């Protein structure tokens, strides 16, 4: 007589995910493989994510990859190895995408608000100061700023409002008359002729009026034709409505002469 091996036939009736072990003649024990749980007859894959989030951080996602195996990935808005995840402040990187003149505030996951600092206006992503500051920040108008500085014209640093018609930097750099005006001592008058006080006139406002008085005291004539605004029938407004806290800037393609 020979002992019957109960595991020889049909894996002893054990699960395909179990090991059949001979015990006594004609008997066997079914033991679930590693990563599985059950009585050996039925073995179910263990999902470690179902208990304690698989050992992942509470701000991580546990994803089963195999029997009793899982990976941990930090949720959006957090960084780390998944076992430990720390909150990423949106505002800690590049001011959260807000303007350099704005305050960034984290509100909730993946959200933040941008608010312009005091003495600046805008939507938080673009913030503008007074028009004197804005002249310097824009290459199209920076030359006009340096001329105002050179002749100590500080009017536009006040509360305003002001409307500025600023000759483009290229125009101021290339017009040969500028050197003559400086030599003759009349450049300050030319500059003040480009400034209108006590008025915050947007492009749409300018289309409805025909004359305005400059700080120099002389009138500036405004005409509108063929979808263009002309000053003194010569200088065209090529960029408009750069609004600051104390006024608005329009860029023109020629220098106005009183």
PDB file of C-alpha atoms in Angstrom:
ATOM      1  CA  UNK A   1       0.000   0.000   0.000  1.00  0.00           C
ATOM      2  CA  UNK A   2       1.167   3.531  -0.740  1.00  0.00           C
ATOM      3  CA  UNK A   3      -0.006   6.782   0.783  1.00  0.00           C
ATOM      4  CA  UNK A   4      -2.431   8.813  -1.297  1.00  0.00           C
ATOM      5  CA  UNK A   5      -1.152  12.297  -2.236  1.00  0.00           C
ATOM      6  CA  UNK A   6      -4.258  14.472  -2.011  1.00  0.00           C
ATOM      7  CA  UNK A   7      -2.525  17.275  -3.932  1.00  0.00           C
ATOM      8  CA  UNK A   8      -1.934  15.187  -7.049  1.00  0.00           C
ATOM      9  CA  UNK A   9      -5.442  15.517  -8.399  1.00  0.00           C
ATOM     10  CA  UNK A  10      -6.929  18.919  -9.275  1.00  0.00           C
ATOM     11  CA  UNK A  11      -4.405  20.693  -7.066  1.00  0.00           C
ATOM     12  CA  UNK A  12      -6.122  19.054  -4.138  1.00  0.00           C
ATOM     13  CA  UNK A  13      -9.161  21.260  -4.681  1.00  0.00           C
ATOM     14  CA  UNK A  14      -7.150  24.293  -3.563  1.00  0.00           C
ATOM     15  CA  UNK A  15      -7.360  27.681  -5.253  1.00  0.00           C
ATOM     16  CA  UNK A  16      -5.019  28.313  -8.155  1.00  0.00           C
ATOM     17  CA  UNK A  17      -3.676  31.115  -5.966  1.00  0.00           C
ATOM     18  CA  UNK A  18      -2.901  28.706  -3.133  1.00  0.00           C
ATOM     19  CA  UNK A  19      -0.271  26.100  -2.268  1.00  0.00           C
ATOM     20  CA  UNK A  20      -1.453  22.538  -1.669  1.00  0.00           C
ATOM     21  CA  UNK A  21       0.514  20.904   1.143  1.00  0.00           C
ATOM     22  CA  UNK A  22       0.372  17.187   1.982  1.00  0.00           C
ATOM     23  CA  UNK A  23      -0.314  16.598   5.650  1.00  0.00           C
ATOM     24  CA  UNK A  24      -1.256  12.997   6.463  1.00  0.00           C
ATOM     25  CA  UNK A  25      -1.952  10.267   3.865  1.00  0.00           C
ATOM     26  CA  UNK A  26      -4.986  11.301   1.866  1.00  0.00           C
ATOM     27  CA  UNK A  27      -5.171  14.727   3.450  1.00  0.00           C
ATOM     28  CA  UNK A  28      -3.844  18.136   2.510  1.00  0.00           C
ATOM     29  CA  UNK A  29      -3.882  21.779   3.589  1.00  0.00           C
ATOM     30  CA  UNK A  30      -4.519  24.719   1.242  1.00  0.00           C
ATOM     31  CA  UNK A  31      -2.453  27.844   2.007  1.00  0.00           C
ATOM     32  CA  UNK A  32      -3.119  31.068   0.076  1.00  0.00           C
ATOM     33  CA  UNK A  33      -0.053  32.484  -1.669  1.00  0.00           C
ATOM     34  CA  UNK A  34       1.605  35.674  -0.467  1.00  0.00           C
ATOM     35  CA  UNK A  35      -0.529  38.680  -1.348  1.00  0.00           C
ATOM     36  CA  UNK A  36      -3.767  36.701  -1.120  1.00  0.00           C
ATOM     37  CA  UNK A  37      -6.155  35.961   1.725  1.00  0.00           C
ATOM     38  CA  UNK A  38      -8.795  33.270   2.258  1.00  0.00           C
ATOM     39  CA  UNK A  39      -9.273  29.689   3.351  1.00  0.00           C
ATOM     40  CA  UNK A  40      -7.083  28.232   0.590  1.00  0.00           C
ATOM     41  CA  UNK A  41     -10.071  26.933  -1.323  1.00  0.00           C
ATOM     42  CA  UNK A  42     -10.945  30.516  -2.222  1.00  0.00           C
ATOM     43  CA  UNK A  43      -8.107  33.066  -2.253  1.00  0.00           C
ATOM     44  CA  UNK A  44      -8.734  36.753  -2.858  1.00  0.00           C
ATOM     45  CA  UNK A  45      -6.104  39.300  -3.825  1.00  0.00           C
ATOM     46  CA  UNK A  46      -5.238  41.562  -0.904  1.00  0.00           C
ATOM     47  CA  UNK A  47      -5.776  45.258  -1.689  1.00  0.00           C
ATOM     48  CA  UNK A  48      -3.537  47.141   0.749  1.00  0.00           C
ATOM     49  CA  UNK A  49      -5.252  50.413  -0.123  1.00  0.00           C
ATOM     50  CA  UNK A  50      -8.372  49.323   1.718  1.00  0.00           C
ATOM     51  CA  UNK A  51      -6.670  49.544   5.086  1.00  0.00           C
ATOM     52  CA  UNK A  52      -5.065  52.741   6.385  1.00  0.00           C
ATOM     53  CA  UNK A  53      -4.827  54.042   2.804  1.00  0.00           C
ATOM     54  CA  UNK A  54      -2.104  51.482   2.136  1.00  0.00           C
ATOM     55  CA  UNK A  55       0.322  53.327   4.383  1.00  0.00           C
ATOM     56  CA  UNK A  56       0.141  56.372   2.094  1.00  0.00           C
ATOM     57  CA  UNK A  57      -0.134  59.911   3.379  1.00  0.00           C
ATOM     58  CA  UNK A  58      -3.709  61.107   3.889  1.00  0.00           C
ATOM     59  CA  UNK A  59      -3.053  63.618   1.109  1.00  0.00           C
ATOM     60  CA  UNK A  60      -1.969  60.890  -1.285  1.00  0.00           C
ATOM     61  CA  UNK A  61      -3.769  58.448  -3.561  1.00  0.00           C
ATOM     62  CA  UNK A  62      -3.131  54.754  -3.024  1.00  0.00           C
ATOM     63  CA  UNK A  63      -3.199  52.667  -6.212  1.00  0.00           C
ATOM     64  CA  UNK A  64      -3.077  48.874  -6.125  1.00  0.00           C
ATOM     65  CA  UNK A  65      -0.490  47.486  -8.540  1.00  0.00           C
ATOM     66  CA  UNK A  66      -0.639  43.788  -7.641  1.00  0.00           C
ATOM     67  CA  UNK A  67      -1.443  41.346  -4.841  1.00  0.00           C
ATOM     68  CA  UNK A  68      -0.810  43.253  -1.594  1.00  0.00           C
ATOM     69  CA  UNK A  69       1.206  45.795  -3.601  1.00  0.00           C
ATOM     70  CA  UNK A  70       0.477  49.472  -4.109  1.00  0.00           C
ATOM     71  CA  UNK A  71       2.047  52.806  -4.957  1.00  0.00           C
ATOM     72  CA  UNK A  72       1.409  56.152  -3.287  1.00  0.00           C
ATOM     73  CA  UNK A  73       1.113  59.377  -5.251  1.00  0.00           C
ATOM     74  CA  UNK A  74       0.626  62.783  -3.655  1.00  0.00           C
ATOM     75  CA  UNK A  75      -2.583  64.540  -4.616  1.00  0.00           C
ATOM     76  CA  UNK A  76      -2.562  67.678  -6.767  1.00  0.00           C
ATOM     77  CA  UNK A  77      -1.346  70.576  -4.691  1.00  0.00           C
ATOM     78  CA  UNK A  78       1.013  68.409  -2.629  1.00  0.00           C
ATOM     79  CA  UNK A  79       4.546  67.141  -3.130  1.00  0.00           C
ATOM     80  CA  UNK A  80       6.507  64.257  -1.649  1.00  0.00           C
ATOM     81  CA  UNK A  81       7.087  60.537  -2.061  1.00  0.00           C
ATOM     82  CA  UNK A  82       3.478  59.574  -1.391  1.00  0.00           C
ATOM     83  CA  UNK A  83       4.273  58.247   2.056  1.00  0.00           C
ATOM     84  CA  UNK A  84       4.628  61.833   3.157  1.00  0.00           C
ATOM     85  CA  UNK A  85       3.071  64.712   1.255  1.00  0.00           C
ATOM     86  CA  UNK A  86       3.414  68.409   2.015  1.00  0.00           C
ATOM     87  CA  UNK A  87       1.211  71.217   0.783  1.00  0.00           C
ATOM     88  CA  UNK A  88       2.578  73.265  -2.109  1.00  0.00           C
ATOM     89  CA  UNK A  89       1.864  76.955  -1.679  1.00  0.00           C
ATOM     90  CA  UNK A  90       1.033  78.341  -5.112  1.00  0.00           C
ATOM     91  CA  UNK A  91       2.175  81.723  -3.867  1.00  0.00           C
ATOM     92  CA  UNK A  92       5.635  80.394  -3.007  1.00  0.00           C
ATOM     93  CA  UNK A  93       6.584  80.057  -6.667  1.00  0.00           C
ATOM     94  CA  UNK A  94       6.769  83.153  -8.883  1.00  0.00           C
ATOM     95  CA  UNK A  95       4.290  84.926  -6.594  1.00  0.00           C
ATOM     96  CA  UNK A  96       1.623  82.512  -7.789  1.00  0.00           C
ATOM     97  CA  UNK A  97       1.619  84.071 -11.242  1.00  0.00           C
ATOM     98  CA  UNK A  98       0.394  87.356  -9.773  1.00  0.00           C
ATOM     99  CA  UNK A  99       1.884  90.711 -10.676  1.00  0.00           C
ATOM    100  CA  UNK A 100       5.069  91.681  -8.858  1.00  0.00           C
ATOM    101  CA  UNK A 101       2.979  94.544  -7.458  1.00  0.00           C
ATOM    102  CA  UNK A 102       0.283  92.214  -6.123  1.00  0.00           C
ATOM    103  CA  UNK A 103      -0.248  90.196  -2.965  1.00  0.00           C
ATOM    104  CA  UNK A 104      -0.800  86.473  -3.531  1.00  0.00           C
ATOM    105  CA  UNK A 105      -2.995  84.616  -1.033  1.00  0.00           C
ATOM    106  CA  UNK A 106      -3.506  80.853  -0.975  1.00  0.00           C
ATOM    107  CA  UNK A 107      -7.223  80.191  -0.541  1.00  0.00           C
ATOM    108  CA  UNK A 108      -7.644  76.447  -1.023  1.00  0.00           C
ATOM    109  CA  UNK A 109      -6.075  73.558  -2.888  1.00  0.00           C
ATOM    110  CA  UNK A 110      -4.802  74.698  -6.287  1.00  0.00           C
ATOM    111  CA  UNK A 111      -6.470  78.074  -5.767  1.00  0.00           C
ATOM    112  CA  UNK A 112      -5.131  81.520  -4.926  1.00  0.00           C
ATOM    113  CA  UNK A 113      -6.134  85.143  -5.218  1.00  0.00           C
ATOM    114  CA  UNK A 114      -4.094  88.048  -6.555  1.00  0.00           C
ATOM    115  CA  UNK A 115      -4.755  91.512  -5.178  1.00  0.00           C
ATOM    116  CA  UNK A 116      -2.901  94.645  -6.242  1.00  0.00           C
ATOM    117  CA  UNK A 117      -0.913  96.283  -3.466  1.00  0.00           C
ATOM    118  CA  UNK A 118      -1.972  99.668  -2.068  1.00  0.00           C
ATOM    119  CA  UNK A 119      -1.372 102.525  -4.539  1.00  0.00           C
ATOM    120  CA  UNK A 120      -1.724 100.122  -7.479  1.00  0.00           C
ATOM    121  CA  UNK A 121      -4.750  99.249  -9.577  1.00  0.00           C
ATOM    122  CA  UNK A 122      -5.549  96.259 -11.769  1.00  0.00           C
ATOM    123  CA  UNK A 123      -6.830  92.697 -11.652  1.00  0.00           C
ATOM    124  CA  UNK A 124      -3.924  91.329  -9.607  1.00  0.00           C
ATOM    125  CA  UNK A 125      -2.230  89.792 -12.618  1.00  0.00           C
ATOM    126  CA  UNK A 126      -1.509  93.223 -14.033  1.00  0.00           C
ATOM    127  CA  UNK A 127      -1.101  96.031 -11.524  1.00  0.00           C
ATOM    128  CA  UNK A 128      -0.282  99.616 -12.409  1.00  0.00           C
ATOM    129  CA  UNK A 129       0.994 102.440 -10.244  1.00  0.00           C
ATOM    130  CA  UNK A 130       0.789 106.138 -11.031  1.00  0.00           C
ATOM    131  CA  UNK A 131       1.359 107.138 -14.634  1.00  0.00           C
ATOM    132  CA  UNK A 132       4.810 108.541 -13.852  1.00  0.00           C
ATOM    133  CA  UNK A 133       5.888 105.044 -12.735  1.00  0.00           C
ATOM    134  CA  UNK A 134       4.185 103.442 -15.719  1.00  0.00           C
ATOM    135  CA  UNK A 135       6.076 105.648 -18.169  1.00  0.00           C
ATOM    136  CA  UNK A 136       9.348 104.155 -16.968  1.00  0.00           C
ATOM    137  CA  UNK A 137       8.127 100.556 -16.960  1.00  0.00           C
ATOM    138  CA  UNK A 138       7.119 100.628 -20.635  1.00  0.00           C
ATOM    139  CA  UNK A 139       9.843 100.871 -23.286  1.00  0.00           C
ATOM    140  CA  UNK A 140       7.413 102.670 -25.596  1.00  0.00           C
ATOM    141  CA  UNK A 141       7.179 105.579 -23.135  1.00  0.00           C
ATOM    142  CA  UNK A 142      10.377 105.420 -21.095  1.00  0.00           C
ATOM    143  CA  UNK A 143      12.155 108.119 -23.130  1.00  0.00           C
ATOM    144  CA  UNK A 144       9.392 110.593 -22.298  1.00  0.00           C
ATOM    145  CA  UNK A 145       9.897 109.703 -18.617  1.00  0.00           C
ATOM    146  CA  UNK A 146      13.608 110.544 -18.799  1.00  0.00           C
ATOM    147  CA  UNK A 147      12.835 113.901 -20.415  1.00  0.00           C
ATOM    148  CA  UNK A 148      10.344 114.724 -17.628  1.00  0.00           C
ATOM    149  CA  UNK A 149      12.995 113.803 -15.074  1.00  0.00           C
ATOM    150  CA  UNK A 150      15.677 115.861 -16.805  1.00  0.00           C
ATOM    151  CA  UNK A 151      13.490 118.981 -16.750  1.00  0.00           C
ATOM    152  CA  UNK A 152      12.083 118.300 -13.242  1.00  0.00           C
ATOM    153  CA  UNK A 153       8.494 118.127 -14.466  1.00  0.00           C
ATOM    154  CA  UNK A 154       6.820 116.372 -11.539  1.00  0.00           C
ATOM    155  CA  UNK A 155       3.167 117.276 -12.187  1.00  0.00           C
ATOM    156  CA  UNK A 156       2.182 113.723 -13.107  1.00  0.00           C
ATOM    157  CA  UNK A 157       3.381 112.355  -9.764  1.00  0.00           C
ATOM    158  CA  UNK A 158       0.479 114.191  -8.089  1.00  0.00           C
ATOM    159  CA  UNK A 159      -3.035 112.853  -7.479  1.00  0.00           C
ATOM    160  CA  UNK A 160      -4.308 113.987 -10.874  1.00  0.00           C
ATOM    161  CA  UNK A 161      -6.144 112.891 -12.828  1.00  0.00           C
ATOM    162  CA  UNK A 162      -4.001 113.453 -15.905  1.00  0.00           C
ATOM    163  CA  UNK A 163      -4.171 112.459 -19.542  1.00  0.00           C
ATOM    164  CA  UNK A 164      -0.798 112.013 -21.243  1.00  0.00           C
ATOM    165  CA  UNK A 165      -0.117 111.988 -24.966  1.00  0.00           C
ATOM    166  CA  UNK A 166       3.329 110.437 -25.084  1.00  0.00           C
ATOM    167  CA  UNK A 167       5.457 110.417 -28.240  1.00  0.00           C
ATOM    168  CA  UNK A 168       6.811 106.926 -28.846  1.00  0.00           C
ATOM    169  CA  UNK A 169      10.373 106.392 -27.604  1.00  0.00           C
ATOM    170  CA  UNK A 170      11.608 105.869 -31.182  1.00  0.00           C
ATOM    171  CA  UNK A 171      10.106 109.211 -32.201  1.00  0.00           C
ATOM    172  CA  UNK A 172      11.782 111.083 -29.371  1.00  0.00           C
ATOM    173  CA  UNK A 173      15.098 109.396 -30.140  1.00  0.00           C
ATOM    174  CA  UNK A 174      15.073 110.177 -33.854  1.00  0.00           C
ATOM    175  CA  UNK A 175      13.341 113.565 -34.218  1.00  0.00           C
ATOM    176  CA  UNK A 176      16.204 116.059 -34.862  1.00  0.00           C
ATOM    177  CA  UNK A 177      14.150 118.927 -33.418  1.00  0.00           C
ATOM    178  CA  UNK A 178      14.541 117.589 -29.882  1.00  0.00           C
ATOM    179  CA  UNK A 179      18.180 118.654 -29.640  1.00  0.00           C
ATOM    180  CA  UNK A 180      17.277 122.109 -30.937  1.00  0.00           C
ATOM    181  CA  UNK A 181      14.468 122.525 -28.412  1.00  0.00           C
ATOM    182  CA  UNK A 182      16.789 121.501 -25.581  1.00  0.00           C
ATOM    183  CA  UNK A 183      19.462 123.931 -26.789  1.00  0.00           C
ATOM    184  CA  UNK A 184      16.916 126.753 -27.021  1.00  0.00           C
ATOM    185  CA  UNK A 185      15.531 126.001 -23.552  1.00  0.00           C
ATOM    186  CA  UNK A 186      11.978 125.256 -24.729  1.00  0.00           C
ATOM    187  CA  UNK A 187      11.878 121.489 -24.237  1.00  0.00           C
ATOM    188  CA  UNK A 188      10.026 121.787 -20.914  1.00  0.00           C
ATOM    189  CA  UNK A 189       7.244 123.704 -22.674  1.00  0.00           C
ATOM    190  CA  UNK A 190       7.060 121.038 -25.375  1.00  0.00           C
ATOM    191  CA  UNK A 191       6.747 118.291 -22.743  1.00  0.00           C
ATOM    192  CA  UNK A 192       4.022 120.093 -20.783  1.00  0.00           C
ATOM    193  CA  UNK A 193       2.054 120.506 -24.003  1.00  0.00           C
ATOM    194  CA  UNK A 194       1.627 116.716 -23.983  1.00  0.00           C
ATOM    195  CA  UNK A 195      -0.011 116.691 -20.522  1.00  0.00           C
ATOM    196  CA  UNK A 196      -3.670 117.445 -19.812  1.00  0.00           C
ATOM    197  CA  UNK A 197      -4.608 118.093 -16.205  1.00  0.00           C
ATOM    198  CA  UNK A 198      -7.841 117.423 -14.268  1.00  0.00           C
ATOM    199  CA  UNK A 199      -9.010 114.860 -16.827  1.00  0.00           C
ATOM    200  CA  UNK A 200      -8.873 111.107 -17.192  1.00  0.00           C
ATOM    201  CA  UNK A 201      -9.737 110.794 -20.877  1.00  0.00           C
ATOM    202  CA  UNK A 202      -9.942 107.332 -22.369  1.00  0.00           C
ATOM    203  CA  UNK A 203      -9.870 106.752 -26.113  1.00  0.00           C
ATOM    204  CA  UNK A 204     -13.659 106.564 -26.214  1.00  0.00           C
ATOM    205  CA  UNK A 205     -13.878 109.936 -24.437  1.00  0.00           C
ATOM    206  CA  UNK A 206     -11.507 111.552 -26.918  1.00  0.00           C
ATOM    207  CA  UNK A 207     -13.733 110.590 -29.849  1.00  0.00           C
ATOM    208  CA  UNK A 208     -16.478 112.856 -28.460  1.00  0.00           C
ATOM    209  CA  UNK A 209     -14.494 116.086 -27.990  1.00  0.00           C
ATOM    210  CA  UNK A 210     -12.654 118.432 -30.328  1.00  0.00           C
ATOM    211  CA  UNK A 211     -10.352 120.498 -28.104  1.00  0.00           C
ATOM    212  CA  UNK A 212      -8.592 120.121 -24.758  1.00  0.00           C
ATOM    213  CA  UNK A 213      -6.214 122.425 -22.912  1.00  0.00           C
ATOM    214  CA  UNK A 214      -2.723 121.228 -22.031  1.00  0.00           C
ATOM    215  CA  UNK A 215      -0.690 122.113 -18.942  1.00  0.00           C
ATOM    216  CA  UNK A 216       1.293 124.397 -21.225  1.00  0.00           C
ATOM    217  CA  UNK A 217      -1.917 126.388 -21.687  1.00  0.00           C
ATOM    218  CA  UNK A 218      -2.413 125.858 -25.408  1.00  0.00           C
ATOM    219  CA  UNK A 219      -5.240 123.874 -26.970  1.00  0.00           C
ATOM    220  CA  UNK A 220      -4.809 120.434 -28.497  1.00  0.00           C
ATOM    221  CA  UNK A 221      -7.188 119.841 -31.384  1.00  0.00           C
ATOM    222  CA  UNK A 222      -8.696 116.359 -31.698  1.00  0.00           C
ATOM    223  CA  UNK A 223     -10.167 114.894 -34.871  1.00  0.00           C
ATOM    224  CA  UNK A 224     -11.510 111.432 -35.611  1.00  0.00           C
ATOM    225  CA  UNK A 225     -11.520 109.959 -39.098  1.00  0.00           C
ATOM    226  CA  UNK A 226     -11.038 106.562 -40.726  1.00  0.00           C
ATOM    227  CA  UNK A 227     -11.012 104.847 -37.337  1.00  0.00           C
ATOM    228  CA  UNK A 228      -8.052 106.932 -36.176  1.00  0.00           C
ATOM    229  CA  UNK A 229      -7.704 109.694 -33.612  1.00  0.00           C
ATOM    230  CA  UNK A 230      -5.466 112.568 -34.680  1.00  0.00           C
ATOM    231  CA  UNK A 231      -4.083 115.336 -32.513  1.00  0.00           C
ATOM    232  CA  UNK A 232      -3.553 118.664 -34.255  1.00  0.00           C
ATOM    233  CA  UNK A 233      -4.373 116.828 -37.508  1.00  0.00           C
ATOM    234  CA  UNK A 234      -0.943 115.129 -37.469  1.00  0.00           C
ATOM    235  CA  UNK A 235      -0.121 112.919 -34.500  1.00  0.00           C
ATOM    236  CA  UNK A 236      -2.003 109.621 -34.439  1.00  0.00           C
ATOM    237  CA  UNK A 237      -2.780 107.710 -31.240  1.00  0.00           C
ATOM    238  CA  UNK A 238      -1.172 104.301 -31.821  1.00  0.00           C
ATOM    239  CA  UNK A 239      -1.519 102.806 -28.315  1.00  0.00           C
ATOM    240  CA  UNK A 240      -4.203 103.839 -25.885  1.00  0.00           C
ATOM    241  CA  UNK A 241      -5.789 103.506 -22.466  1.00  0.00           C
ATOM    242  CA  UNK A 242      -2.826 102.524 -20.265  1.00  0.00           C
ATOM    243  CA  UNK A 243      -4.629 103.378 -17.048  1.00  0.00           C
ATOM    244  CA  UNK A 244      -2.723 104.227 -13.863  1.00  0.00           C
ATOM    245  CA  UNK A 245      -3.860 105.297 -10.418  1.00  0.00           C
ATOM    246  CA  UNK A 246      -3.794 108.976 -11.320  1.00  0.00           C
ATOM    247  CA  UNK A 247      -4.558 109.045 -15.026  1.00  0.00           C
ATOM    248  CA  UNK A 248      -4.201 107.479 -18.428  1.00  0.00           C
ATOM    249  CA  UNK A 249      -1.450 107.267 -21.056  1.00  0.00           C
ATOM    250  CA  UNK A 250      -1.886 107.343 -24.838  1.00  0.00           C
ATOM    251  CA  UNK A 251       1.099 106.784 -27.143  1.00  0.00           C
ATOM    252  CA  UNK A 252       1.344 108.934 -30.283  1.00  0.00           C
ATOM    253  CA  UNK A 253       3.551 108.687 -33.354  1.00  0.00           C
ATOM    254  CA  UNK A 254       4.623 112.344 -33.536  1.00  0.00           C
ATOM    255  CA  UNK A 255       5.663 115.113 -31.170  1.00  0.00           C
ATOM    256  CA  UNK A 256       3.073 117.811 -30.532  1.00  0.00           C
ATOM    257  CA  UNK A 257       4.267 121.375 -30.972  1.00  0.00           C
ATOM    258  CA  UNK A 258       2.338 124.274 -29.398  1.00  0.00           C
TER     259      UNK A 258
END
